Coordinates of C-alpha atoms and ligand atoms in Angstrom, one line a residue:
Chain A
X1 CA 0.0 0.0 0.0
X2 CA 1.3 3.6 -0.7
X3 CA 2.5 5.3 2.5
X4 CA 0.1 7.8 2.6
X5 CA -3.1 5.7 3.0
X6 CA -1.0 3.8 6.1
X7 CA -0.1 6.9 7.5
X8 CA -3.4 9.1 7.1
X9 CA -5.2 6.1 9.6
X10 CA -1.9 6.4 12.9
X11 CA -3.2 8.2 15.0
X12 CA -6.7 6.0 14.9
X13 CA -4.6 2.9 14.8
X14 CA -1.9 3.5 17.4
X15 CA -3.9 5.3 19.9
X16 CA -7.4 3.8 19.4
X17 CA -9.1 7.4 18.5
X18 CA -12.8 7.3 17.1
X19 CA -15.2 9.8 16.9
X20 CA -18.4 11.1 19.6
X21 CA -21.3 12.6 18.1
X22 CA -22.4 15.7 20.1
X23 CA -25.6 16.0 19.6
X24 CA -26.6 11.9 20.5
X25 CA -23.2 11.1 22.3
X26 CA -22.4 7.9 20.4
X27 CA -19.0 7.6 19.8
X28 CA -17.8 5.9 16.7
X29 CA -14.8 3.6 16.1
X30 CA -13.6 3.4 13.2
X31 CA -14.5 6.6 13.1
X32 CA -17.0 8.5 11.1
X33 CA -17.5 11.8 9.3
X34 CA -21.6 11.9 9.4
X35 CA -23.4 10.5 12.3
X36 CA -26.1 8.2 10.8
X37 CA -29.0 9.2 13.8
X38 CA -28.6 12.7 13.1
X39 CA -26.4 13.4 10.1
X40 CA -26.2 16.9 9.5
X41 CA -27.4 18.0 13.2
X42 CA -24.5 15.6 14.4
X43 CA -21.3 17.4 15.4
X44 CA -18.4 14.6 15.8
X45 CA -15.4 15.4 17.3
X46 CA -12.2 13.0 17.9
X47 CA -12.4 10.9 21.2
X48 CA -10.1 8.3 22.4
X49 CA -11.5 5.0 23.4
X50 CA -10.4 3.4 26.9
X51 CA -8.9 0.1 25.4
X52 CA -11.5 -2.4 27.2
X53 CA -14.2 -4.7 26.0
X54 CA -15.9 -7.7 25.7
X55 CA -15.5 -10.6 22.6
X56 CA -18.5 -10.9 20.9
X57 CA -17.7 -13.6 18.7
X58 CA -14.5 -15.2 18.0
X59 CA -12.8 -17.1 14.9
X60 CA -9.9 -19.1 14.5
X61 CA -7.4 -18.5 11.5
X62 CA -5.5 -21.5 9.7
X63 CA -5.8 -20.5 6.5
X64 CA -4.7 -16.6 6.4
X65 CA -4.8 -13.3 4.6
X66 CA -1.2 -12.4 2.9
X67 CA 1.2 -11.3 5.0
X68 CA -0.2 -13.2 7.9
X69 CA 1.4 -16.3 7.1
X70 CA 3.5 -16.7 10.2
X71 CA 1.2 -16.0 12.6
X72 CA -1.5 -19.1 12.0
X73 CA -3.2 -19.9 13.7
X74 CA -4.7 -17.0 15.0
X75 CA -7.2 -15.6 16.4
X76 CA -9.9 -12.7 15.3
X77 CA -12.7 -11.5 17.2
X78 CA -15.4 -8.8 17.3
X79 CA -15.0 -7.0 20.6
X80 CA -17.7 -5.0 21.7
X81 CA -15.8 -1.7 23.7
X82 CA -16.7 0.0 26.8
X83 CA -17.7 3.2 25.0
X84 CA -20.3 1.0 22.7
X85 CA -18.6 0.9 19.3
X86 CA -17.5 -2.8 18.3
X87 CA -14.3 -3.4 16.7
X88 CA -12.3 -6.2 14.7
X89 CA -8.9 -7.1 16.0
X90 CA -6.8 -10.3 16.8
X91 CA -6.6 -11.6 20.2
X92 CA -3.4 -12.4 21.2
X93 CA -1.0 -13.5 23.9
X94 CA -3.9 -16.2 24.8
X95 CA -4.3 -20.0 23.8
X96 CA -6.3 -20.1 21.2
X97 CA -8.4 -23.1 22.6
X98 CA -9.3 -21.2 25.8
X99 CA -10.6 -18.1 23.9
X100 CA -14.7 -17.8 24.6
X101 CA -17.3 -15.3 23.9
X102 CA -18.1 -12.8 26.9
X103 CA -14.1 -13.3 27.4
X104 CA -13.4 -9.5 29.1
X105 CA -9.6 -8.0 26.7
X106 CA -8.0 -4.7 26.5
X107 CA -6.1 -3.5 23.4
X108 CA -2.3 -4.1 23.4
X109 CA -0.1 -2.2 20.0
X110 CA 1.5 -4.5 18.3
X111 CA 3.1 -5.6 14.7
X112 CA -0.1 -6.7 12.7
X113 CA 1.8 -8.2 9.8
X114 CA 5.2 -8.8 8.5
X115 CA 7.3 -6.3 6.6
X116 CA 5.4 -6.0 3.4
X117 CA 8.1 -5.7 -0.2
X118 CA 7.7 -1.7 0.1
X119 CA 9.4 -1.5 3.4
X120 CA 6.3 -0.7 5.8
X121 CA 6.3 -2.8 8.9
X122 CA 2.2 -2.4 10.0
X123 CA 1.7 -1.8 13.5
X124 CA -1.8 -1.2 15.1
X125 CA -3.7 -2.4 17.9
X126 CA -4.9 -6.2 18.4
X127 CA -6.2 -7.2 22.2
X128 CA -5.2 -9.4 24.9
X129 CA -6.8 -11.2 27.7
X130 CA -7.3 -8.7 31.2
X131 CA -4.7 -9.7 33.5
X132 CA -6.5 -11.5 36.1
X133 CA -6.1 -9.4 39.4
X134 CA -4.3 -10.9 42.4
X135 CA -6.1 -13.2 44.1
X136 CA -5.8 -12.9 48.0
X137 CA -4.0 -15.1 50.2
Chain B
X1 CA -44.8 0.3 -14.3
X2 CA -44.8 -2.6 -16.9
X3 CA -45.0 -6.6 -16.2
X4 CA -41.6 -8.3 -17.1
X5 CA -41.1 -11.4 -17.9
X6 CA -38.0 -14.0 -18.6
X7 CA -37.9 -15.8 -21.5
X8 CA -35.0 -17.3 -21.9
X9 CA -32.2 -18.7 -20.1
X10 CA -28.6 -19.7 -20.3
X11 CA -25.4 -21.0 -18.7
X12 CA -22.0 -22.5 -18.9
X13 CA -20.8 -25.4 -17.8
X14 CA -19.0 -23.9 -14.1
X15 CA -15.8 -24.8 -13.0
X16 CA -11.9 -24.6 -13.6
X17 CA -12.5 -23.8 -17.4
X18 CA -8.6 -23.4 -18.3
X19 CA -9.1 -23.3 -21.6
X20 CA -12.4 -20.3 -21.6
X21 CA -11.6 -16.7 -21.2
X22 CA -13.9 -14.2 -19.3
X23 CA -14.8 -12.7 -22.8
X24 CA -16.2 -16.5 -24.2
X25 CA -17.8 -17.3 -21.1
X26 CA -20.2 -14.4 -21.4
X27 CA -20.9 -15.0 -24.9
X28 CA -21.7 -18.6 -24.7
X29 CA -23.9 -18.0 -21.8
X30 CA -25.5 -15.0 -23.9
X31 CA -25.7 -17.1 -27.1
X32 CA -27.4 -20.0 -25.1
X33 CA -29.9 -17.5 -23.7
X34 CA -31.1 -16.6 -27.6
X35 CA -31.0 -19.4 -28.7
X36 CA -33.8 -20.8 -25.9
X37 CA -36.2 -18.3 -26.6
X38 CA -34.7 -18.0 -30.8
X39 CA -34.7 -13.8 -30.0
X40 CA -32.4 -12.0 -32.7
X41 CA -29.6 -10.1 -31.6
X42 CA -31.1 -7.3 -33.4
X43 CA -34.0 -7.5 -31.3
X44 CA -31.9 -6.6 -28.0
X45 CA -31.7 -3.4 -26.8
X46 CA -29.5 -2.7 -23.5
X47 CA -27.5 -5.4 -21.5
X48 CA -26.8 -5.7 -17.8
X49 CA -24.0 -7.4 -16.7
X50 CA -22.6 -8.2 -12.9
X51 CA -19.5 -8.8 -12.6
X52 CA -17.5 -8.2 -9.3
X53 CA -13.8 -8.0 -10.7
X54 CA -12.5 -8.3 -13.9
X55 CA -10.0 -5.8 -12.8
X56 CA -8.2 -7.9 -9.9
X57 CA -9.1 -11.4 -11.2
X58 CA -7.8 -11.1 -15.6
X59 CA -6.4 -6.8 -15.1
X60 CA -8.9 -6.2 -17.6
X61 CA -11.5 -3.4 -16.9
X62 CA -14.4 -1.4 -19.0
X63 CA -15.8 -5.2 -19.9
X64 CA -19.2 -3.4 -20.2
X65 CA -17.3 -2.3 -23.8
X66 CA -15.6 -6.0 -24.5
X67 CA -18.7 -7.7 -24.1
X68 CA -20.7 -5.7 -26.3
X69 CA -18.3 -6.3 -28.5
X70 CA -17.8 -9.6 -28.7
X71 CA -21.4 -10.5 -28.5
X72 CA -21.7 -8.5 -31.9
X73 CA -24.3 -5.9 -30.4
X74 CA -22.4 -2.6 -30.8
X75 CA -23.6 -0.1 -30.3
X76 CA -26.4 -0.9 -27.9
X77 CA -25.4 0.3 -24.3
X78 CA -23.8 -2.3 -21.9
X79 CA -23.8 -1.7 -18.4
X80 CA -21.2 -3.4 -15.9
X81 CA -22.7 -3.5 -12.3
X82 CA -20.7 -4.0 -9.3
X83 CA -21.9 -5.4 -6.1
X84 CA -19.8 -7.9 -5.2
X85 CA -21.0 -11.2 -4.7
X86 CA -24.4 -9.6 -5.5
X87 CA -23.3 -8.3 -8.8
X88 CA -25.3 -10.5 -10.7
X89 CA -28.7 -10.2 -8.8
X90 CA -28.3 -6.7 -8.9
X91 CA -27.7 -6.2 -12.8
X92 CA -31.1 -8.8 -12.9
X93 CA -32.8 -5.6 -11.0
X94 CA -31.7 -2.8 -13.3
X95 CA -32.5 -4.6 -16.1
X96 CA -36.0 -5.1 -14.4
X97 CA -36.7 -1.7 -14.1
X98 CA -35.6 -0.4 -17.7
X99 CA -38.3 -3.1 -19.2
X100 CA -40.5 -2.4 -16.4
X101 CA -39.9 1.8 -17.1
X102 CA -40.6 1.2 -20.6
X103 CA -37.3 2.3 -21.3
X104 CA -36.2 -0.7 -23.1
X105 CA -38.3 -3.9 -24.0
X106 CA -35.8 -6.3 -24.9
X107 CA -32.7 -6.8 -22.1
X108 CA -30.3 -9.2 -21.1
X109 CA -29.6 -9.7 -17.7
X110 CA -25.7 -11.0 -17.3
X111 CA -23.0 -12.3 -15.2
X112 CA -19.6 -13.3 -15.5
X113 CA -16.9 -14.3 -13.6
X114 CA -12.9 -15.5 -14.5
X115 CA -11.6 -16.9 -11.5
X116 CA -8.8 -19.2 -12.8
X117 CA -6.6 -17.1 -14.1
X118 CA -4.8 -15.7 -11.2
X119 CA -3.1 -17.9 -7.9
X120 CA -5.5 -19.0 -5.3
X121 CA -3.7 -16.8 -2.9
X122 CA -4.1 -13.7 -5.2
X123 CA -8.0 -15.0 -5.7
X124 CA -8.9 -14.9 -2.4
X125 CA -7.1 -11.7 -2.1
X126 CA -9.1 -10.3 -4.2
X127 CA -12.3 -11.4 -3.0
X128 CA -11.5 -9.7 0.5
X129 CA -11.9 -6.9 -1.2
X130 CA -15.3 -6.8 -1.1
X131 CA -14.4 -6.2 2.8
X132 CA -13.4 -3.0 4.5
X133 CA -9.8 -2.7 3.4
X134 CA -8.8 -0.3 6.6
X135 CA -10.8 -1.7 9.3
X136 CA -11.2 -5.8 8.6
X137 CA -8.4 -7.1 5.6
X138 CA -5.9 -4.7 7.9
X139 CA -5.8 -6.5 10.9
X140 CA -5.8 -10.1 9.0
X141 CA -9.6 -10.7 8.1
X142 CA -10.1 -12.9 5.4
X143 CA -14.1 -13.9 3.9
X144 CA -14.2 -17.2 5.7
X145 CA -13.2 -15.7 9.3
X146 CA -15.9 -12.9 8.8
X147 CA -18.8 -15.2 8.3
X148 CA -17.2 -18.1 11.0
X149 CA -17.4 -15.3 13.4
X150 CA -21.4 -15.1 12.1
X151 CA -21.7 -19.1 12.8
X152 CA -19.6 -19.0 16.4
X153 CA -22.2 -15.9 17.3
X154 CA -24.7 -18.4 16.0
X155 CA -24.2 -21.5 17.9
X156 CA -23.8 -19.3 20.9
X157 CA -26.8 -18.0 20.3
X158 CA -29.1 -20.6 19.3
X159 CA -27.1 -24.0 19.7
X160 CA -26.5 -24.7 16.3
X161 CA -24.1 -27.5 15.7
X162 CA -21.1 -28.2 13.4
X163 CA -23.2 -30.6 12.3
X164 CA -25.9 -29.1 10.9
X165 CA -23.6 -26.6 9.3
X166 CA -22.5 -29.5 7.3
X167 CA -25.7 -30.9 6.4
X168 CA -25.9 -27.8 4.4
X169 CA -22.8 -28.9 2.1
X170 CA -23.9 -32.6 1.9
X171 CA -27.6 -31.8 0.2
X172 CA -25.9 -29.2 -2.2
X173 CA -23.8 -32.0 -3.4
X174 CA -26.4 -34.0 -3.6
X175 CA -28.1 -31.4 -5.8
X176 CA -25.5 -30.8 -8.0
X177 CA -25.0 -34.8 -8.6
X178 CA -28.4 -34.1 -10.7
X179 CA -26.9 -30.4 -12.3
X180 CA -25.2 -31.4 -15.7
X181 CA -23.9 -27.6 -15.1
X182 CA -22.4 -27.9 -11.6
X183 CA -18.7 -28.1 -10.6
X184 CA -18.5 -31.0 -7.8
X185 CA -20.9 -34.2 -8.6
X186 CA -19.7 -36.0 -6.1
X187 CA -21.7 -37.0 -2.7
X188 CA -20.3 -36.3 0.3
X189 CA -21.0 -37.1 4.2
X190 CA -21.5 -35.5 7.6
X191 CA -18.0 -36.8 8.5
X192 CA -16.3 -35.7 5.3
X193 CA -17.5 -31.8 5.8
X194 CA -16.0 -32.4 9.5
X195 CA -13.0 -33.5 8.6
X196 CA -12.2 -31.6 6.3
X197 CA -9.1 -29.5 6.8
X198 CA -9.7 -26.0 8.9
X199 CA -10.1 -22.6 6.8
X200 CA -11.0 -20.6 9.7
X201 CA -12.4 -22.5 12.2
X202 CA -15.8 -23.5 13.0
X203 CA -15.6 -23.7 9.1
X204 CA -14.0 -26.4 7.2
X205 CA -12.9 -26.7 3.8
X206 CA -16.0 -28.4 2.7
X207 CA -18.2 -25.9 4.5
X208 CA -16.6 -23.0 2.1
X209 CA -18.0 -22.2 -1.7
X210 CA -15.0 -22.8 -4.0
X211 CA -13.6 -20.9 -6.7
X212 CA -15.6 -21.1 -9.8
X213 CA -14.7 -19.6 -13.6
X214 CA -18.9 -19.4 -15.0
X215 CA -20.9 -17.2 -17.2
X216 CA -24.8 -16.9 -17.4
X217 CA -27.5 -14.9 -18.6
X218 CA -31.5 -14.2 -19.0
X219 CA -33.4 -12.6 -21.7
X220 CA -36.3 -10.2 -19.9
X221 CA -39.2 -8.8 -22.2
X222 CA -42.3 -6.9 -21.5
X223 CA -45.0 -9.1 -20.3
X224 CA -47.1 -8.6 -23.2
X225 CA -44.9 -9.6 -25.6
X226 CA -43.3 -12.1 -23.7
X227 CA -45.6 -15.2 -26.0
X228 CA -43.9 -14.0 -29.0
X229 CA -40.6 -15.8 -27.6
X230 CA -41.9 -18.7 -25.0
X231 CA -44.4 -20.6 -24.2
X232 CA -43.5 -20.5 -20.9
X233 CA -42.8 -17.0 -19.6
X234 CA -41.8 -16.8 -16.3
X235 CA -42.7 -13.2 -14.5
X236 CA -40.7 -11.3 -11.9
X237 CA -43.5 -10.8 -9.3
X238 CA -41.1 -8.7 -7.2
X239 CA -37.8 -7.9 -6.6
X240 CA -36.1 -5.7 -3.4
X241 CA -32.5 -4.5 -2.6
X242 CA -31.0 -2.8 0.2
X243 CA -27.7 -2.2 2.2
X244 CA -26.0 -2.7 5.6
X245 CA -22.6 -1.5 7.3
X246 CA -20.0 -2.6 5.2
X247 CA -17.8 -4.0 7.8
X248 CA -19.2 -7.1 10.1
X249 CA -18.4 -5.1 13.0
X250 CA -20.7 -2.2 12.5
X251 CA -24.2 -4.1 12.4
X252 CA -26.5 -4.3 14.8
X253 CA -26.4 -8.6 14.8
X254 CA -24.4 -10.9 13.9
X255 CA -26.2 -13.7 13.5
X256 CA -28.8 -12.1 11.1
X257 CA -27.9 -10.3 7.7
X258 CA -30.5 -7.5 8.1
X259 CA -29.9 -6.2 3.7
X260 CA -31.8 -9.3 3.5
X261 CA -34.4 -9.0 5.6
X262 CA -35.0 -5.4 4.2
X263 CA -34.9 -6.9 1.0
X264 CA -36.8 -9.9 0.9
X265 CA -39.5 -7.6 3.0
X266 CA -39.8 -5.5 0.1
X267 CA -39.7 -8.1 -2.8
X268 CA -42.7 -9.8 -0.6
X269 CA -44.8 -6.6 0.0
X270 CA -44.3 -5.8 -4.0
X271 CA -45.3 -10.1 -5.3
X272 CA -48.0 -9.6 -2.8
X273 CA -47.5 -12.8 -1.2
X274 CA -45.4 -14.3 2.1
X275 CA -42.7 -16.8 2.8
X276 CA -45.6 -19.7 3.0
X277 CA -46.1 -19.2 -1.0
X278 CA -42.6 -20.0 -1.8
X279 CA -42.4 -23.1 -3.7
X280 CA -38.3 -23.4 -3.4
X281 CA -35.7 -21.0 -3.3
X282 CA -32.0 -20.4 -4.4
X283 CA -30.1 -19.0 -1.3
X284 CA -26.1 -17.5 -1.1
X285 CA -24.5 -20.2 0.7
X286 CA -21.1 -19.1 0.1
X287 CA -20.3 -20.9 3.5
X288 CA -22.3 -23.3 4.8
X289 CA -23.8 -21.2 8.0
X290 CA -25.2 -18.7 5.4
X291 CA -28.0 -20.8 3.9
X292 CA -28.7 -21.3 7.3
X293 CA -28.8 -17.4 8.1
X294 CA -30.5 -17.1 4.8
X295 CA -33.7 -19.5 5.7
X296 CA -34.3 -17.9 8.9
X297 CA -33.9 -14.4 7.2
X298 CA -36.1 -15.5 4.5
X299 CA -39.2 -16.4 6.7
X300 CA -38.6 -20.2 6.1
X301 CA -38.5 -20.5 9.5
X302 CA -38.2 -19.4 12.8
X303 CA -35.2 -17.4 14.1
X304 CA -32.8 -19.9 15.4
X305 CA -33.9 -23.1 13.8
X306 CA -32.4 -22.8 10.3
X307 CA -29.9 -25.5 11.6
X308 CA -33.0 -27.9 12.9
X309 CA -35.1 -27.7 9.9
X310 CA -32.2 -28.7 7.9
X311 CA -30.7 -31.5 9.3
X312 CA -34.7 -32.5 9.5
X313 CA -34.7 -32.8 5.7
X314 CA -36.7 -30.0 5.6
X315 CA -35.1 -28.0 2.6
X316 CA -34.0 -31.3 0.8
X317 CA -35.3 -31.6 -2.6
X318 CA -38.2 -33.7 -1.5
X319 CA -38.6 -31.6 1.2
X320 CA -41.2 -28.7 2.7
X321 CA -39.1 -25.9 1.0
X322 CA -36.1 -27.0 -1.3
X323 CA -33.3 -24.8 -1.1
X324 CA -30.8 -24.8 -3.5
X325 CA -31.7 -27.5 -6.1
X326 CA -29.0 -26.5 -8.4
X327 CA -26.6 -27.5 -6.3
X328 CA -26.0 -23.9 -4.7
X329 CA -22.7 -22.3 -4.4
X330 CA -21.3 -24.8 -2.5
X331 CA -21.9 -27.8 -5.3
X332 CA -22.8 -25.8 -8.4
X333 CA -19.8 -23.8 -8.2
X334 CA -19.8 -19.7 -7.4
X335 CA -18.2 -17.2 -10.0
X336 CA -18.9 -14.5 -7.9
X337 CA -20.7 -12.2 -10.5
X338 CA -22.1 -14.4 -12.5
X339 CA -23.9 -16.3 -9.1
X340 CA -27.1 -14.0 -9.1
X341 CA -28.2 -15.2 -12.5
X342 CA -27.1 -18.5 -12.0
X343 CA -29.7 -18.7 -9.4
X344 CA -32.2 -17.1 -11.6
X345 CA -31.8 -19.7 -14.7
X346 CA -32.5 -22.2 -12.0
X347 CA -35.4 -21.3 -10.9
X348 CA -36.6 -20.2 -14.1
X349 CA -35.6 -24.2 -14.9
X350 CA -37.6 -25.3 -12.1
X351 CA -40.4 -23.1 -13.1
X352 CA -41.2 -24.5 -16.6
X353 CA -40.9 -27.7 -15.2
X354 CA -37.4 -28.4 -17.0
X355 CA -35.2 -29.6 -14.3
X356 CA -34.9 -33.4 -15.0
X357 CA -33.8 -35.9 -11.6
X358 CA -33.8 -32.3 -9.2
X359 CA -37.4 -30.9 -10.7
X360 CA -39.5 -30.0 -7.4
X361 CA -43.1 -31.3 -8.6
X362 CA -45.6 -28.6 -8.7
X363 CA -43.0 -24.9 -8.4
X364 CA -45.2 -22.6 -9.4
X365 CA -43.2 -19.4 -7.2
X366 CA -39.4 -19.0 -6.6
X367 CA -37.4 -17.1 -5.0
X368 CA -33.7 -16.0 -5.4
X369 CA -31.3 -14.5 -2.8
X370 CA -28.0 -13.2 -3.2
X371 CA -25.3 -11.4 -0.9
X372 CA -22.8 -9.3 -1.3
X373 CA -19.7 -9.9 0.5
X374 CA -20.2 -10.3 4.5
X375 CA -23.9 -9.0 3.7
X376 CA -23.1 -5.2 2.6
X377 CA -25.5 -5.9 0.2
X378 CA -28.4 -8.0 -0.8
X379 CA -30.9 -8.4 -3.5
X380 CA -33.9 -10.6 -3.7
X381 CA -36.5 -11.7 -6.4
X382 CA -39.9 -13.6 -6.5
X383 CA -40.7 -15.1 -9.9
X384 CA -43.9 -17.3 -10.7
X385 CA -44.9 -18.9 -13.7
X386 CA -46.7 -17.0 -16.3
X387 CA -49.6 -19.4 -17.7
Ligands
LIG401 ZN1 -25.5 11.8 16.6

């Protein structure tokens, strides 16, 4: 891809910023120029999302996109984030086997793929499973 | 609005035609379509024809031009219609409404699709495409994990099995056994589908479409005219089309494709009739968990039991609703653009009573349902015999 497209999308990619609606308060990730409940009355400003969710639904990879070919098998979900918008991202640092829906994450940055033949190494967010706090005693 | 009407049909054989380029499959299928109803290419006055990419599958664009051309009916307008998967139902709509405007009286409805002439890794590339390039192919998407995180939302949901997801694939073999046109004749089993190597699990090889190289078209005329070229004119009693959120992600479920609720509400409301009228029905099982979706989202059943009613024999060919007689994508083959039509010269088949060892006795209304991509898009038409 030509450098421009990556690099126009960093700042939503590498800090996880989407967009609220002003009028309705929805916030948006990706994010959004018009806000489809109120389009032109909407006013949508950049916001940046927390990092935490919930998977939705969860797949497991063995056959993958290009570029991807050392990371099989992996694992994609749709986590559904604290602010409301739902996103698609890998899940990672887990075992693949023990991954379930309702499984609470937060977003990690990361490599996404390898180093493509123009010399861009992709890096954006994918999530992880929440540290489990320290149990007492 | 005018009554239109389909009278005649054609199709190539589908498969891994190595020795047919885009440009011959759309003429056979075109010259196959005249030649059933014996309309003169002088007769024809605009073409339609879906086709999802020509650019990223033989680097040729502007094919609305090429296949005018080669076809020999310069200089009436061609139109190339994109809509992914759904190119080919939705070229059927537009040429609807010009006969239906009264713009033109004689159309054909087309679809194409030359699948075999790039590597299967830069196929499927291109068929992510049809996904949001910044927000789901970024992050490693590919088609099968988008609708295998539909079925895992769907077995959560409703309990629906592996099983029964595979059930799917071994009655559209079974179909296409009886389809002289289809790409895999060849039975297969419950265990087979499971065992089947992973793609992106749930899904298995043999729950996933293959890649398909297939041309096909339909000749549309006004109603009233429609005896001057068949005896057995077969009329579009309605047709709907609508959108969703491109991206999986952005949609209110995942375990219902709500285009084709929208659209198959419309096409209903405008046939007059409900999903109880529906003699049989070609669905988009590009994986095996869409027919399933599609059922349920066509009224076929209830909400969650798309699984049931199929491993129940319920959509077999001898069943309460057939689905997917010809075989469906899974067993007939799917050249993306050209699917949409395909669909339509099957139940079109089925209608005039034509369809040899898979006819469904009695199918006097079909129905035809096509998706494009993760359900961006989806079209729907009702047809019903004529006489
Ligand atoms: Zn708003």
């Amino acid at each position: 891809m030509a450098v421009p497209r990556f690099w126009r999308e960093i700042p939503n990619r590498y800090n996880l910023i989407g967009t609220k609606c002003g009028n309705c308060n929805t916030v948006f990730f990706p994010p959004r120029s018009v806000c489809p409940k109120c389009r032109r009355m909407g006013k949508l400003e950049p916001y940046k999302l927390r990092g935490r969710g919930k998977i939705v639904s969860y797949c497991t990879v063995h056959v993958p996109a290009d570029g991807f070919e050392d990371a099989v098998p992996y694992v994609l979900a749709i986590v559904e984030l604290e602010e409301g918008p739902r996103i698609t991202a890998q899940i990672t640092d887990c075992n693949p086997d023990s991954v379930k829906i309702g499984d609470e994450v937060e977003v990690t940055f990361r490599q996404i793929r390898e180093e493509s033949q123009d010399g861009l190494i992709y890096y954006g967010y994918k999530f992880k499973p929440v540290s489990n706090p320290p149990s007492e005693g | 609005m005018r009554e239109v009407a389909i009278v005649g049909v054609g199709l190539t054989k589908f498969g891994e035609l190595w020795e047919t380029s885009l440009r011959q499959l759309i003429v056979e299928a075109g010259l196959r379509a005249l030649e059933d109803c014996g309309v003169d290419g002088k007769e024809i006055d605009a073409m339609y024809v879906g086709n999802m990419s020509a650019g990223q599958f033989v680097r040729q664009e502007h094919i609305s031009s090429l296949i005018a051309d080669h076809a020999g009916l310069v200089p009436i307008p061609c139109t190339r219609v994109e809509a992914a998967c759904a190119s080919g139902g939705v070229a059927l709509r537009q040429a609807f409404i010009a006969v239906a405007s009264g713009i033109h009286d004689i159309v054909v409805a087309g679809g194409v699709e030359k699948m075999t002439d790039t590597l299967t890794g830069q196929t499927t590339g291109a068929l992510a495409t049809a996904a949001d390039q910044e927000w789901e192919a970024y992050i490693g998407s590919t088609f099968p994990a988008l609708y295998a995180l539909m079925a895992r939302r769907h077995m959560h949901e409703y309990g629906t099995t592996e099983e029964q997801m595979a059930e799917v694939a071994v009655k559209n073999h079974h179909n296409a056994c009886l389809n002289p046109y289809a790409q895999y004749r060849r039975e297969i089993t419950v265990e087979d589908v499971l065992n089947s190597p992973p793609v992106t699990l749930p899904l298995k090889l043999l729950d996933c479409s293959p890649i398909t190289d297939g041309g096909a078209c339909v000749i549309l005329a006004p109603a009233d005219r429609a005896r001057e070229f068949t005896d057995t004119p077969i009329i579009i009693k309605g047709t709907g089309q609508a959108s969703d959120a491109l991206s999986l992600h952005d949609r209110s479920t995942l375990t219902s494709l709500r285009a084709a609720v929208h659209a198959a509400d419309e096409a209903y409301k405008m046939a007059g009739i409900g999903p109880k009228d529906i003699d049989l029905a070609e669905v988009h099982d590009c994986f095996t968990i869409a027919e399933i979706m599609a059922i349920e989202d066509l009224g076929f059943c209830k909400k969650g039991e798309g699984g049931k009613i199929t491993e129940e024999g319920e959509t077999a060919l001898d069943g309460r609703i057939p689905i997917n007689t010809s075989g469906g994508l899974k067993g007939k083959g799917h050249p993306v653009g050209a699917t949409g039509i395909a669909q339509t010269v099957e139940i079109v088949t089925q209608l005039r009573g034509e369809a040899g060892k898979r006819q469904v006795s009695g199918a006097e209304i079909g129905l035809a349902h096509n998706i494009g991509g993760s359900g961006g898009t989806c079209v729907v038409h009702i047809f019903q015999r004529g006489d």
